[in-house]
Structures are given as structure tokens and as C-alpha cells.
Coordinates of C-alpha atoms (C1' of nucleotides) in Angstrom, one line a residue:
Chain L
M221 CA 83.8 96.0 87.1
A222 CA 85.9 98.2 84.8
A223 CA 84.7 101.0 82.8
Q224 CA 83.0 100.3 80.2
S225 CA 83.1 103.6 78.3
L226 CA 85.4 106.6 77.2
D227 CA 81.7 108.9 78.9
Q228 CA 82.2 107.0 82.0
I229 CA 85.6 108.3 82.8
V230 CA 85.4 111.4 80.6
S231 CA 82.2 112.6 83.3
F232 CA 83.6 111.2 86.8
C233 CA 87.2 113.3 85.8
K234 CA 85.1 116.4 85.5
R235 CA 83.3 115.2 88.7
R236 CA 86.3 114.6 90.7
G237 CA 88.6 117.8 89.6
F238 CA 91.0 115.0 87.6
I239 CA 90.2 117.2 83.9
F240 CA 88.6 119.5 82.9
P241 CA 87.3 120.8 79.2
G242 CA 89.7 123.7 78.2
S243 CA 88.3 127.4 78.4
E244 CA 85.0 125.7 79.2
I245 CA 82.9 128.9 80.1
Y246 CA 83.4 130.2 77.3
G247 CA 82.6 126.9 74.9
G248 CA 85.7 125.2 74.6
L249 CA 88.5 124.9 72.6
Q250 CA 88.9 121.9 70.7
G251 CA 91.7 119.6 71.2
T252 CA 92.6 121.4 75.0
Y253 CA 91.9 119.9 78.6
D254 CA 93.1 121.4 81.5
Y255 CA 94.3 119.0 84.9
G256 CA 92.3 120.3 88.3
P257 CA 93.6 119.0 91.5
L258 CA 93.8 115.4 91.3
G259 CA 94.3 115.7 87.9
V260 CA 97.6 117.7 88.3
E261 CA 99.2 116.0 91.2
L262 CA 98.6 112.1 89.0
K263 CA 100.3 113.4 86.0
N264 CA 102.9 114.7 87.9
N265 CA 103.7 112.0 89.7
L266 CA 103.6 109.7 86.5
K267 CA 106.0 112.4 84.8
R268 CA 108.5 111.0 88.2
A269 CA 108.0 108.0 88.2
W270 CA 108.5 107.8 84.3
W271 CA 111.8 110.1 85.3
R272 CA 112.5 108.2 88.1
H273 CA 113.0 104.9 86.1
N274 CA 114.7 106.4 83.0
V275 CA 117.0 108.7 84.0
Y276 CA 117.6 108.0 88.1
E277 CA 117.7 104.4 88.3
R278 CA 119.6 104.2 84.8
D279 CA 123.4 105.2 84.6
D280 CA 123.7 106.7 80.9
I281 CA 120.9 109.1 80.8
E282 CA 121.2 112.7 81.3
G283 CA 118.4 114.9 81.6
I284 CA 117.2 118.2 79.4
E285 CA 114.5 120.8 79.0
T286 CA 114.6 122.3 75.6
S287 CA 112.6 125.5 74.9
L288 CA 109.1 125.0 73.2
L289 CA 109.3 127.6 70.8
T290 CA 111.8 126.5 68.1
N291 CA 113.5 128.2 65.6
R292 CA 112.2 127.0 61.7
Y293 CA 115.5 125.6 60.5
V294 CA 115.3 123.0 63.0
L295 CA 112.1 122.0 62.1
R296 CA 112.8 122.2 58.6
Y297 CA 115.9 120.6 58.6
S298 CA 114.3 117.7 60.9
G299 CA 111.9 117.0 57.5
H300 CA 108.9 118.8 59.4
E301 CA 108.4 121.8 57.4
K302 CA 107.9 119.7 54.5
G303 CA 107.0 115.9 55.6
F304 CA 104.3 117.5 58.3
S305 CA 101.8 118.8 56.3
D306 CA 99.3 116.6 54.1
P307 CA 98.2 118.3 50.8
L308 CA 94.3 117.5 51.1
V309 CA 91.8 117.8 48.2
D310 CA 87.9 116.8 48.5
N311 CA 85.7 115.3 46.1
K312 CA 82.1 117.4 46.3
T313 CA 80.1 114.3 44.6
T314 CA 81.3 111.8 46.9
K315 CA 81.9 113.8 50.2
K316 CA 85.1 112.1 50.1
R317 CA 88.8 113.6 51.5
Y318 CA 91.6 111.9 50.2
R319 CA 95.0 113.3 50.6
L320 CA 96.2 114.4 47.5
D321 CA 99.7 112.2 47.3
H322 CA 97.5 109.0 48.2
L323 CA 95.0 109.9 45.5
L324 CA 97.3 110.5 42.9
K325 CA 99.0 107.2 43.3
D326 CA 96.2 105.4 42.9
Q327 CA 95.8 107.2 39.1
E328 CA 96.4 105.5 35.6
P329 CA 99.7 106.5 34.5
G330 CA 97.7 108.7 32.0
V331 CA 96.0 110.6 34.1
L332 CA 99.2 111.8 35.3
D333 CA 100.8 112.8 32.3
A334 CA 97.4 114.8 31.5
I335 CA 98.4 116.4 35.7
A336 CA 101.3 117.3 34.4
A337 CA 100.8 118.3 30.1
H338 CA 98.5 120.5 31.8
L339 CA 100.7 122.3 34.3
G340 CA 103.7 122.4 31.2
I341 CA 105.1 120.1 33.2
E342 CA 106.9 116.8 33.0
R343 CA 106.0 113.6 34.7
P344 CA 108.3 114.0 37.6
D345 CA 108.8 110.3 38.9
D346 CA 109.4 111.6 43.0
M347 CA 105.3 111.9 44.1
D348 CA 107.1 114.8 46.6
V349 CA 107.7 116.8 43.5
F350 CA 104.4 115.9 42.0
V351 CA 102.9 117.2 44.7
D352 CA 104.9 120.7 45.4
A353 CA 104.3 121.1 41.8
L354 CA 100.3 120.9 42.4
L355 CA 100.6 122.6 45.6
Q356 CA 102.8 126.1 43.5
D357 CA 99.2 126.9 42.6
T358 CA 96.6 125.3 43.6
S359 CA 93.9 127.1 41.7
K360 CA 95.5 126.0 38.8
A361 CA 95.8 122.7 40.3
Q362 CA 92.7 122.6 40.5
A363 CA 92.0 122.5 37.0
A364 CA 94.2 120.2 36.1
L365 CA 92.6 117.5 38.9
L366 CA 89.2 118.0 36.5
A367 CA 91.2 118.3 33.3
A368 CA 92.8 115.4 33.8
K369 CA 89.7 113.6 34.8
V370 CA 91.5 112.3 38.0
V371 CA 89.4 109.3 39.4
D372 CA 88.3 108.9 42.7
A373 CA 87.9 105.2 43.8
Q374 CA 84.8 105.5 46.0
D375 CA 82.8 105.6 42.9
G376 CA 85.4 104.7 40.1
K377 CA 83.8 108.4 38.3
P378 CA 86.6 111.9 37.6
G379 CA 85.2 113.6 40.4
D380 CA 84.4 117.1 41.3
W381 CA 87.8 117.8 43.2
T382 CA 88.5 120.9 45.3
E383 CA 91.2 123.2 45.4
P384 CA 94.3 121.1 47.0
R385 CA 94.8 122.4 50.4
Q386 CA 98.1 122.5 52.4
F387 CA 97.0 121.4 55.5
N388 CA 100.0 122.3 58.2
L389 CA 100.8 120.4 61.6
M390 CA 102.6 122.4 63.4
F391 CA 101.7 125.4 65.3
K392 CA 103.6 128.6 63.7
T393 CA 104.0 132.6 66.3
Q394 CA 104.8 135.8 65.8
V395 CA 108.0 136.1 67.4
G396 CA 109.4 139.6 68.5
P397 CA 107.5 142.8 67.6
V398 CA 107.1 142.9 63.9
A399 CA 104.9 140.8 62.3
D400 CA 106.6 139.8 58.4
D401 CA 107.0 136.1 57.1
E402 CA 109.9 136.0 58.5
S403 CA 110.1 136.3 61.9
F404 CA 107.9 134.0 63.4
A405 CA 108.5 130.6 65.4
Y406 CA 107.2 127.0 65.5
L407 CA 105.7 125.2 68.7
R408 CA 107.5 122.4 68.6
P409 CA 105.3 118.9 67.2
E410 CA 107.8 116.6 69.5
T411 CA 110.3 117.6 72.7
A412 CA 112.7 115.0 70.4
Q413 CA 114.4 117.8 68.5
G414 CA 115.8 119.6 71.3
M415 CA 117.3 117.0 72.0
F416 CA 119.6 116.3 68.9
V417 CA 119.8 119.8 68.6
N418 CA 121.5 119.7 71.8
F419 CA 123.5 116.6 71.6
K420 CA 126.9 118.2 71.2
N421 CA 125.6 120.3 74.4
V422 CA 125.5 117.1 76.2
V423 CA 128.3 115.9 74.9
D424 CA 130.3 118.0 75.3
S425 CA 129.6 118.8 79.3
T426 CA 129.2 115.3 80.7
N427 CA 132.0 113.6 79.3
R428 CA 129.3 110.8 78.2
K429 CA 130.2 108.2 75.6
L430 CA 128.0 106.0 74.0
P431 CA 125.4 104.5 74.4
F432 CA 123.8 106.8 76.5
G433 CA 120.4 108.9 76.0
I434 CA 119.3 111.9 76.7
A435 CA 115.8 112.3 78.3
Q436 CA 112.6 114.8 78.4
T437 CA 109.3 116.0 79.4
G438 CA 107.1 118.7 78.3
K439 CA 104.9 120.0 75.8
S440 CA 104.6 119.8 72.3
F441 CA 101.3 120.8 69.7
R442 CA 100.4 119.6 66.9
N443 CA 97.3 120.8 64.6
E444 CA 95.8 118.0 64.2
I445 CA 93.1 118.0 62.4
T446 CA 90.3 115.9 64.2
P447 CA 91.3 116.2 67.9
R448 CA 89.1 113.5 69.1
N449 CA 88.4 111.0 71.5
F450 CA 89.6 113.2 74.9
L451 CA 93.0 113.5 76.0
F452 CA 93.8 110.9 73.2
R453 CA 94.3 113.0 70.7
V454 CA 94.7 117.0 71.9
R455 CA 96.4 119.5 70.0
E456 CA 98.5 120.4 73.4
L457 CA 100.2 117.8 74.9
E458 CA 102.8 116.1 76.8
Q459 CA 105.2 113.6 76.0
M460 CA 108.1 111.7 78.0
E461 CA 110.7 111.0 74.7
I462 CA 114.4 109.3 75.0
E463 CA 116.7 109.8 72.7
Y464 CA 119.0 107.1 73.2
F465 CA 122.6 107.1 70.6
V466 CA 123.9 104.2 69.8
R467 CA 126.8 102.6 68.1
P468 CA 125.5 101.8 64.1
G469 CA 124.8 98.5 63.6
D470 CA 124.1 98.1 67.8
D471 CA 120.5 99.9 67.4
E472 CA 118.7 97.0 66.8
A473 CA 119.7 95.2 69.8
V474 CA 118.7 98.4 71.8
H475 CA 115.2 98.7 69.8
D476 CA 114.5 95.3 71.7
A477 CA 115.1 96.3 74.8
W478 CA 113.9 99.6 75.4
I479 CA 110.7 98.1 74.0
E480 CA 110.6 95.6 76.3
D481 CA 111.4 97.4 79.4
H482 CA 108.6 99.6 78.8
I483 CA 106.7 97.7 78.6
E484 CA 107.7 96.5 81.8
W485 CA 107.6 100.1 83.2
W486 CA 103.5 100.3 82.3
V487 CA 102.4 97.2 83.7
N488 CA 104.5 97.0 86.9
V489 CA 105.1 100.9 87.5
V490 CA 101.8 102.6 86.1
G491 CA 99.8 99.1 86.5
L492 CA 98.5 97.8 83.6
K493 CA 97.2 94.8 82.6
R494 CA 99.9 93.1 81.0
E495 CA 96.8 91.8 79.0
K496 CA 95.5 95.1 77.7
I497 CA 99.1 95.8 76.7
Q498 CA 100.2 95.1 72.5
L499 CA 102.7 95.6 70.2
F500 CA 102.4 97.3 66.7
E501 CA 104.9 96.5 64.1
H502 CA 104.6 100.1 61.6
V503 CA 104.6 98.9 58.2
K504 CA 104.6 102.7 56.8
L505 CA 106.8 103.9 58.1
A506 CA 107.8 108.1 58.9
H507 CA 110.7 109.9 56.9
Y508 CA 113.6 109.4 59.4
S509 CA 112.1 106.3 60.8
K510 CA 113.7 102.4 60.0
R511 CA 111.7 100.5 62.3
T512 CA 109.0 101.9 64.5
V513 CA 106.6 99.7 67.7
D514 CA 103.8 100.9 69.0
I515 CA 103.4 99.6 72.5
L516 CA 99.4 100.0 72.4
Y517 CA 96.6 99.9 75.0
N518 CA 93.1 98.8 75.4
F519 CA 91.3 101.8 76.3
P520 CA 87.4 101.7 76.8
T521 CA 85.7 102.7 73.5
L522 CA 88.6 103.1 71.3
G523 CA 90.3 99.5 71.7
F524 CA 94.1 99.6 71.3
D525 CA 95.5 102.4 70.6
E526 CA 99.2 104.3 70.9
L527 CA 100.5 104.4 74.3
E528 CA 103.9 104.8 73.3
G529 CA 106.2 104.5 70.0
I530 CA 109.6 103.1 70.1
A531 CA 111.3 104.2 67.2
N532 CA 115.1 103.1 65.2
R533 CA 115.3 107.0 63.9
T534 CA 118.7 106.0 62.7
D535 CA 120.9 108.1 62.2
W536 CA 118.7 110.5 59.9
D537 CA 118.0 113.8 63.2
L538 CA 121.9 114.1 63.3
G539 CA 122.7 114.3 60.6
S540 CA 120.2 116.5 59.2
H541 CA 121.0 119.0 61.5
S542 CA 124.5 118.7 60.4
R543 CA 126.8 120.9 57.8
S544 CA 129.1 119.5 55.0
Q545 CA 127.4 116.0 55.3
D546 CA 129.1 115.1 52.5
T547 CA 131.6 115.1 55.4
L548 CA 130.2 111.9 57.7
P549 CA 129.8 108.8 57.3
L550 CA 126.2 108.5 56.9
S551 CA 124.2 105.8 56.2
E552 CA 123.2 104.8 52.8
N553 CA 119.1 106.2 53.0
T554 CA 120.6 109.2 55.3
K555 CA 122.9 110.4 52.7
A556 CA 120.2 109.2 50.2
R557 CA 117.1 111.3 51.4
V558 CA 118.8 113.8 53.6
M559 CA 118.6 117.8 52.6
L560 CA 121.5 119.8 52.3
N561 CA 122.1 121.4 55.8
E562 CA 123.0 125.6 54.7
H563 CA 122.4 126.6 58.1
S564 CA 123.3 124.6 60.6
V565 CA 127.1 125.7 62.1
E566 CA 127.6 121.9 63.8
K567 CA 128.5 118.1 62.7
L568 CA 126.8 116.5 65.1
T569 CA 129.0 113.6 65.9
Y570 CA 130.9 111.4 68.0
F571 CA 134.3 111.0 68.1
D572 CA 135.2 107.0 68.9
Q573 CA 138.3 107.6 70.2
P574 CA 138.3 103.7 70.6
N575 CA 139.0 103.5 66.9
N576 CA 140.3 107.3 66.1
Q577 CA 136.9 108.0 63.7
H578 CA 133.7 109.9 63.8
I579 CA 130.8 108.6 63.5
V580 CA 127.1 109.5 63.6
P581 CA 125.5 107.7 65.9
F582 CA 122.0 105.6 65.5
V583 CA 118.8 106.9 67.6
I584 CA 116.5 104.7 69.5
E585 CA 113.4 106.7 70.6
P586 CA 110.7 105.4 72.9
A587 CA 107.9 108.5 73.2
A588 CA 104.9 108.1 75.2
G589 CA 102.5 110.3 75.8
V590 CA 101.9 111.8 79.1
D591 CA 98.2 112.6 78.8
R592 CA 97.7 109.2 76.8
G593 CA 99.1 107.7 80.0
V594 CA 97.2 109.5 82.5
L595 CA 94.3 108.4 80.5
A596 CA 95.2 105.0 80.3
A597 CA 96.2 104.5 84.6
L598 CA 93.0 106.1 85.4
C599 CA 90.8 103.5 82.7
E600 CA 92.7 100.8 84.8
A601 CA 92.3 102.2 87.9
Y602 CA 88.7 103.0 87.9
D603 CA 86.9 100.0 89.1
E604 CA 82.9 99.8 90.7
E605 CA 83.0 97.6 93.3
L606 CA 79.7 95.8 94.3
L607 CA 79.5 95.6 97.9
E608 CA 77.6 92.7 100.0
N609 CA 75.2 95.2 101.1
G610 CA 74.6 95.5 97.4
E611 CA 76.0 99.4 97.6
T612 CA 78.4 100.1 94.5
R613 CA 81.5 102.0 95.8
I614 CA 83.6 103.3 92.9
V615 CA 87.0 103.3 93.5
L616 CA 90.7 104.2 92.1
R617 CA 92.9 101.5 92.0
L618 CA 95.7 103.7 91.3
P619 CA 99.2 102.0 92.4
A620 CA 100.8 104.2 95.1
V621 CA 103.5 105.7 93.6
L622 CA 101.1 107.5 91.2
A623 CA 97.6 108.1 93.3
P624 CA 96.6 112.2 93.9
I625 CA 96.0 112.1 97.7
K626 CA 98.6 110.0 99.4
V627 CA 96.8 109.6 102.4
A628 CA 93.8 111.0 104.3
V629 CA 93.3 112.3 108.3
L630 CA 89.7 111.8 109.1
P631 CA 88.6 112.5 113.1
L632 CA 85.6 109.5 114.3
K633 CA 83.4 112.2 115.1
K634 CA 83.9 116.3 114.1
N635 CA 81.7 117.5 117.9
E636 CA 84.1 116.0 119.7
P637 CA 87.4 118.5 119.9
T638 CA 90.3 116.7 121.6
I639 CA 89.8 114.2 118.1
V640 CA 89.0 117.0 115.7
E641 CA 92.8 118.8 117.8
T642 CA 94.4 115.6 117.1
A643 CA 93.6 114.8 113.9
K644 CA 94.1 117.8 112.7
K645 CA 97.8 117.5 114.3
I646 CA 98.7 114.4 112.9
K647 CA 98.3 116.1 109.6
K648 CA 100.5 118.8 110.1
L649 CA 102.5 116.2 111.4
L650 CA 102.3 114.4 107.6
Q651 CA 102.7 117.0 105.1
S652 CA 105.5 118.5 106.9
G653 CA 108.2 116.5 104.9
G654 CA 106.5 118.5 102.1
D655 CA 106.8 115.5 99.8
M656 CA 103.6 114.2 99.8
R657 CA 99.7 115.5 99.6
T658 CA 98.3 115.1 102.7
V659 CA 93.8 116.2 103.8
Y660 CA 92.1 116.7 106.3
D661 CA 88.2 116.4 106.0
D662 CA 85.0 116.4 108.7
T663 CA 82.9 117.1 106.9
A664 CA 80.7 113.8 106.6
A665 CA 80.4 110.6 108.4
I666 CA 83.0 108.4 108.4
G667 CA 81.7 106.2 106.0
K668 CA 81.2 108.8 103.6
L669 CA 84.4 109.9 103.9
Y670 CA 86.3 107.0 103.3
R671 CA 84.2 106.1 100.0
R672 CA 85.3 110.3 98.2
Q673 CA 88.9 108.7 99.1
D674 CA 88.5 105.6 96.9
E675 CA 87.4 108.0 94.1
A676 CA 89.7 109.7 94.5
G677 CA 92.4 106.6 94.8
T678 CA 93.8 107.7 97.7
P679 CA 95.3 104.5 99.4
F680 CA 95.1 105.4 103.3
C681 CA 92.9 106.6 105.1
I682 CA 93.8 107.4 109.0
T683 CA 91.2 107.9 111.8
V684 CA 91.3 109.1 114.7
D685 CA 88.6 107.6 117.7
F686 CA 88.5 107.6 121.3
D687 CA 91.0 105.0 121.7
T688 CA 93.6 107.3 120.2
I689 CA 93.0 110.2 122.7
G690 CA 92.8 108.0 125.5
R691 CA 89.2 107.7 126.0
G692 CA 88.5 103.9 125.1
R693 CA 85.5 101.8 126.0
D694 CA 85.6 101.3 129.9
G695 CA 88.2 103.0 130.7
D696 CA 90.3 101.0 128.0
T697 CA 93.7 103.4 127.5
S698 CA 96.4 100.4 126.3
M699 CA 95.8 102.3 122.4
E700 CA 96.5 106.2 123.5
N701 CA 98.5 107.2 120.6
T702 CA 97.3 104.8 117.8
V703 CA 95.0 105.1 115.4
T704 CA 93.2 103.2 112.6
V705 CA 94.5 103.4 109.1
R706 CA 92.0 101.6 106.7
H707 CA 93.5 100.7 103.2
R708 CA 91.9 101.6 100.1
D709 CA 91.0 98.2 97.8
S710 CA 91.1 95.9 100.9
M711 CA 89.1 98.3 103.7
L712 CA 90.3 96.3 106.4
Q713 CA 92.2 98.0 109.0
E714 CA 95.0 97.9 111.3
R715 CA 96.2 100.1 114.7
V716 CA 99.4 102.0 114.0
A717 CA 101.3 104.3 116.6
I718 CA 101.6 107.9 115.9
D719 CA 105.1 108.3 116.2
D720 CA 105.4 105.7 113.5
L721 CA 102.9 107.1 111.4
L722 CA 105.1 108.8 108.9
H723 CA 107.3 106.2 108.0
Y724 CA 104.2 103.7 107.7
I725 CA 103.1 105.8 104.7
K726 CA 106.5 107.1 103.4
S727 CA 107.8 102.9 103.1
R728 CA 104.2 102.4 101.3
I729 CA 104.2 104.8 98.7
A730 CA 107.9 105.4 97.1
Chain I
rG223 C1' 86.0 119.5 55.9
rC224 C1' 80.8 116.0 55.1
rG225 C1' 77.0 113.1 56.9
rG226 C1' 74.0 111.6 61.5
rG227 C1' 72.8 112.9 66.8
rA228 C1' 73.3 116.0 71.6
rG229 C1' 74.4 120.0 74.4
rU230 C1' 69.2 121.6 80.6
rA231 C1' 72.4 122.5 88.4
rG232 C1' 79.0 120.0 89.9
rC233 C1' 77.2 114.8 87.8
rU234 C1' 73.4 111.4 85.4
rC235 C1' 69.0 113.2 83.1
rA236 C1' 63.2 114.6 82.9
rG237 C1' 60.5 118.9 80.9
rU238 C1' 57.6 119.5 72.7
rG239 C1' 55.2 127.4 73.2
rG240 C1' 52.7 129.3 79.1
rU241 C1' 55.8 130.6 86.8
rA242 C1' 62.7 126.0 84.7
rG243 C1' 62.3 120.5 87.5
rA244 C1' 64.2 115.1 90.1
rG245 C1' 68.0 111.4 92.0
rC246 C1' 72.8 111.6 93.5
rG247 C1' 76.2 115.1 94.6
rC248 C1' 77.2 119.6 97.9
rU249 C1' 77.2 123.7 102.2
rA250 C1' 75.8 124.8 107.4
rC251 C1' 73.6 122.8 112.0
rC252 C1' 71.9 119.0 114.8
rU253 C1' 72.6 113.8 115.6
rU254 C1' 76.3 109.3 115.1
rG255 C1' 82.1 104.2 118.7
rC256 C1' 84.5 102.5 111.7
rC257 C1' 82.0 102.3 105.6
rA258 C1' 77.8 107.1 100.4
rA259 C1' 73.0 106.0 107.8
rG260 C1' 69.4 110.0 110.2
rG261 C1' 66.8 114.5 111.1
rU262 C1' 66.2 120.5 109.8
rA263 C1' 67.9 124.5 106.6
rG264 C1' 70.3 125.7 102.1
rA265 C1' 72.8 127.3 98.0
rU266 C1' 73.4 126.5 93.0
rG267 C1' 71.0 127.9 86.3
rU268 C1' 71.9 133.5 81.1
rC269 C1' 68.1 126.1 79.2
rG270 C1' 76.1 126.3 75.2
rC271 C1' 75.7 131.1 72.4
rG272 C1' 74.3 134.7 69.1
rA273 C1' 70.1 136.0 66.1
rG274 C1' 64.9 135.8 64.0
rU275 C1' 59.7 134.4 64.6
rU276 C1' 55.5 134.9 68.4
rC277 C1' 51.7 138.1 72.9
rG278 C1' 55.6 134.8 75.1
rA279 C1' 60.9 130.6 73.5
rA280 C1' 65.1 125.5 77.6
rU281 C1' 60.6 124.2 73.0
rC282 C1' 59.9 126.6 66.9
rU283 C1' 63.5 128.8 62.4
rC284 C1' 68.1 130.2 60.9
rG285 C1' 73.5 130.8 62.0
rU286 C1' 77.5 129.3 65.5
rC287 C1' 80.4 126.7 69.4
rU288 C1' 81.5 122.6 71.5
rC289 C1' 81.0 117.0 72.6
rC290 C1' 79.8 112.5 70.5
rC291 C1' 79.3 108.6 66.3
rG292 C1' 80.4 107.8 61.1
rC293 C1' 84.4 109.4 57.3
rU294 C1' 89.3 111.7 56.5
rC295 C1' 93.8 112.3 59.5
rC296 C1' 96.9 110.8 62.6
rA297 C1' 105.0 112.6 60.7

RNA sequence: GCGGGAGUAGCUCAGUGGUAGAGCGCUACCUUGCCAAGGUAGAUGUCGCGAGUUCGAAUCUCGUCUCCCGCUCCA
């Protein structure tokens, strides 16, 4: 039986050392989690599998790793400094909270005129401009909302509004020893911008031709208003992102291809069931997006929710980060909305040799959450199996490539020195390659050792017994130097020669 | 940020003013010829944190933090 609730997964993760609450002994820190000994292996394996699929097994992707601390101009021109913050206002009577722009959109024109009059300005057509005007002086804005009798849809009456407050979803941090208003940087809210600002560097250093992509995994930070639901919404998260650059006009077909490719990856590599995956077509689009499609997974408790978002970011980002934008062949939407860039020293364009012209590529962005991926993999793999003898076996049916521990070596009897020594020797042999986690355990009876490994998701247990050391029953030595390999999912066993073990295991965990 | 619920051993939870408990798990030894076997011994808690009331607080009050549910938010 699969996990029935997220709580079940949460306590399992803590008990077995996958995931712990962040800063726990000091009462925790909201929206942070730490990965334990098994968790870090699983997470690394997931990232490695992603990198392998998206970088190594393709011809058209380069990897990159950019800094988390980000120059504020990067996030100004990307639109985040402005668009990544929400002005919020509360109605003290109804206890409802609204985004200011959403609230204003629902008002009668007369109410908006009254607000403008109170501020002493003409009413702007553009809601963003209007909101900006209100945020210039929040106490004056509060007075304006009250004077204009802004209505709360909840009860249909003028609300008792608080001052509007700007809720910035980006973390700022001080850079350098002098704490003044200008010496700060942002912690990046997405890894994407690092790839955009390095577009020229990658093109120049690799001689890439369109279409090609840049891939990156790494931490991002979002000051979520309400971090919730375990790993699902956290303030420090890790992303696996690709910015795939194409000729304008090719973007729509490439977008569809990435969606298909990544659904397949979640199903075939991470092991998520196809029927637990859905697509969600965004109706309300981000400022940079022409079309965004989410890949959703059916999490316990949460239901279908986002695992990966695949956006067509058009030429927005490259255009935004370029100087002299008026000289570039930008798309109409970008041209109309892009902020004049007074700080960039580069034009992020691509010279199209065959047609002898500069173009600004369109970008398709598959952006997945590593932590959400780990959570989905755990939820999918978690199984409470009812055995024939009436007992329950918890087994984590992770694909071998994701399993934290690949193989456990166990002595059938720990009070038989030759068996113990042989088992430890085999453990050394298997770990010598250095590219997989192996364990030796003799602290319980063999059945319990198997069950422990089942919970950890270990696909193979190797048991050293009397046959291994040439002391089989009735003097049988025919199975000397062979061991039992016990399979996690089926609990079946087979006999394998020690000399063949390394190859046997490696060929089954790739 | 608002409303509701919760926080006691690693996990699940009992304990309503009077010496902190159970099950599972964990450790050591014995036993054990393959699926959470048995025996013996053992460790583990600022009862989330901080104040207050009280002779005495896990228990009552207030504050605070964290988690869960609902609102809100989710580029």
C-alpha cells in the first residue's frame, strides 16, 4: 500500500535519516529542511540522473554553475525586482488579505477615480503604475483606500484596510563591510538568470550553434509568504533548469518536445507512475512567458501539484539584459514591455552566419524542483506491503539508480569469525570503486537486516553464509566463494560468485 | 498575517495539579543454517521555548517558536 498521507512520509524520512527539519534543536526555521545520510544520497542520485539525461546523453547542452549571490541589476532587468514582489493589504473587518492590484481590479471606476483624487494624481490606465503610485506613501495609500470606500468582495462593504505592504519574495543580503542601502546583493530566486547573463560567455567559449541549451542545478531562495507542506514549498530550494535557445519561430515545436521528453524522464528514470502525472496549462502567465505548462504529480495529501514548469520565455530575458535594445530584432511583446537597460554592457544576441544577421534567440525553459522530485520519488516508492504471514513490510521501491545505498553486505551469523571476515572483505571489494554507497551490517538477525535495507530502498543484499566459506552442509564445498544476492522487491535470492559480484551489481544500478 | 488544532523518548502515542510512561525502534552479550525469532542487560526526555499562578506545573494562565488544517500567496 502506498503512502496515504504526507505525514507518514515526514515521520518516515526523519526516522530513517532522509530529511530533518532545519535548525531543529533551536526550534526550527520555517521553510528549511536538512537532508540526512540517506537523503543526501537520494538527492545526489536524482541530480546525477537528471544531468546524465539532459547533458551527457544529448549533443546540444552545456553545463554551467553560477553564483547564488546576484548583482541587483540582473534581477532588476529580469523583472524580478518589480514583479517578484506582491503588494498586500488586509481588511481588518473580514480578516481577508488581498493583493493590492487584484483588489483594485475588482473596484468600480468611480472608486479608482476617488483614490487617484485623494493621491492628487490622474488615474493611470496601467494598474502597475497605479499600484506603484500607491506604494510611494503607504499611510497616504491607506487613507486613500478608506476615503474611496474600496469594497471587499467578501462582504460587499467598504473594508477597514491596513496600509498596503510590499512583500518582496527575494532575499537581500549585505555584501562587503559597509552596510548602506546600495551595498547589497540578492540571493537568486531562480538559477535561470545565471544562464542568461552568461549566454555570450558560453557561445563564445564553445562555438555552439542554435539550437543549444545550458543546464544548471543549484540552490535558489524565495521568501515564501507561507512555506508549507514539507519539502513542497520551502524558502531554500534546489532547481534543475535548462535554458534551451532556439530560433524565433522554432520555439513552439521545441517547447512541446521538451514537455514530452521530461514526462518520459519522470516516468522512466524516477519511476513515477504515468497515471499520477498530469499537465497543467497556465492561463495567467508570468511577465516573461508566452506559454507555460506544468508537469504535476499526484502527491499524497496535496493532490496534483507542480513538479516541473516548462516555460516559453521568448526573447524576454536575453532582450532585457541587453544594451541598445532599440537596435535588436525583438519580438513585439518584449519590445513593448522591456525596461530600457542602462547598465548592461553587452548585447545578448546570436550571429546567424547563414543569413548574415543578428538574432535574439527564443528560450524554452524546463525548470524542475529537486526537492519536489525527491519528495515525489519517496512518495511513489514508499510501500507498506502485507506479507503472507500477516506482517507488514515497509519497502522503498526506488529505482536502483536512485537508491541511496546500492548494496548491503550481511553475515548470516556474526559469531562465526570466518563469515564475518569474508563479509567485510566483500564490502571492501565493492566499495573500492568509490562510486556507490555500500554498507556492512551485523547488528541483528538476518531477517531484520533485510527489512532495514528494504526501508532504505537498498536494491541488493549480499549474504555470506557457510557455503561461502566452504563449510556447507554434509561437507559440501561446491558453493565455496559464492554468496547469496537477495533482491529487495521480490525477496528472491540467487547464488553469485564473489569474483562476479562487482560486475553483477554495477550492471544493475546504472 | 488571520482563524482553528497540535507539540511528551528516534518514531507512534498515553498521561487533566503530587516521583515522567507504553509499544515499536536502538545498544551490548548469549542464542540463531536466510526474511522485523528468543533470552538477559542497558541507554535515551530541559514534557517545544520563556514567563506567571501555586507548597508543588507535562497538566492552569500569558507570551513566543514550530508543525498541521482553512483563508491568503505561490512570478
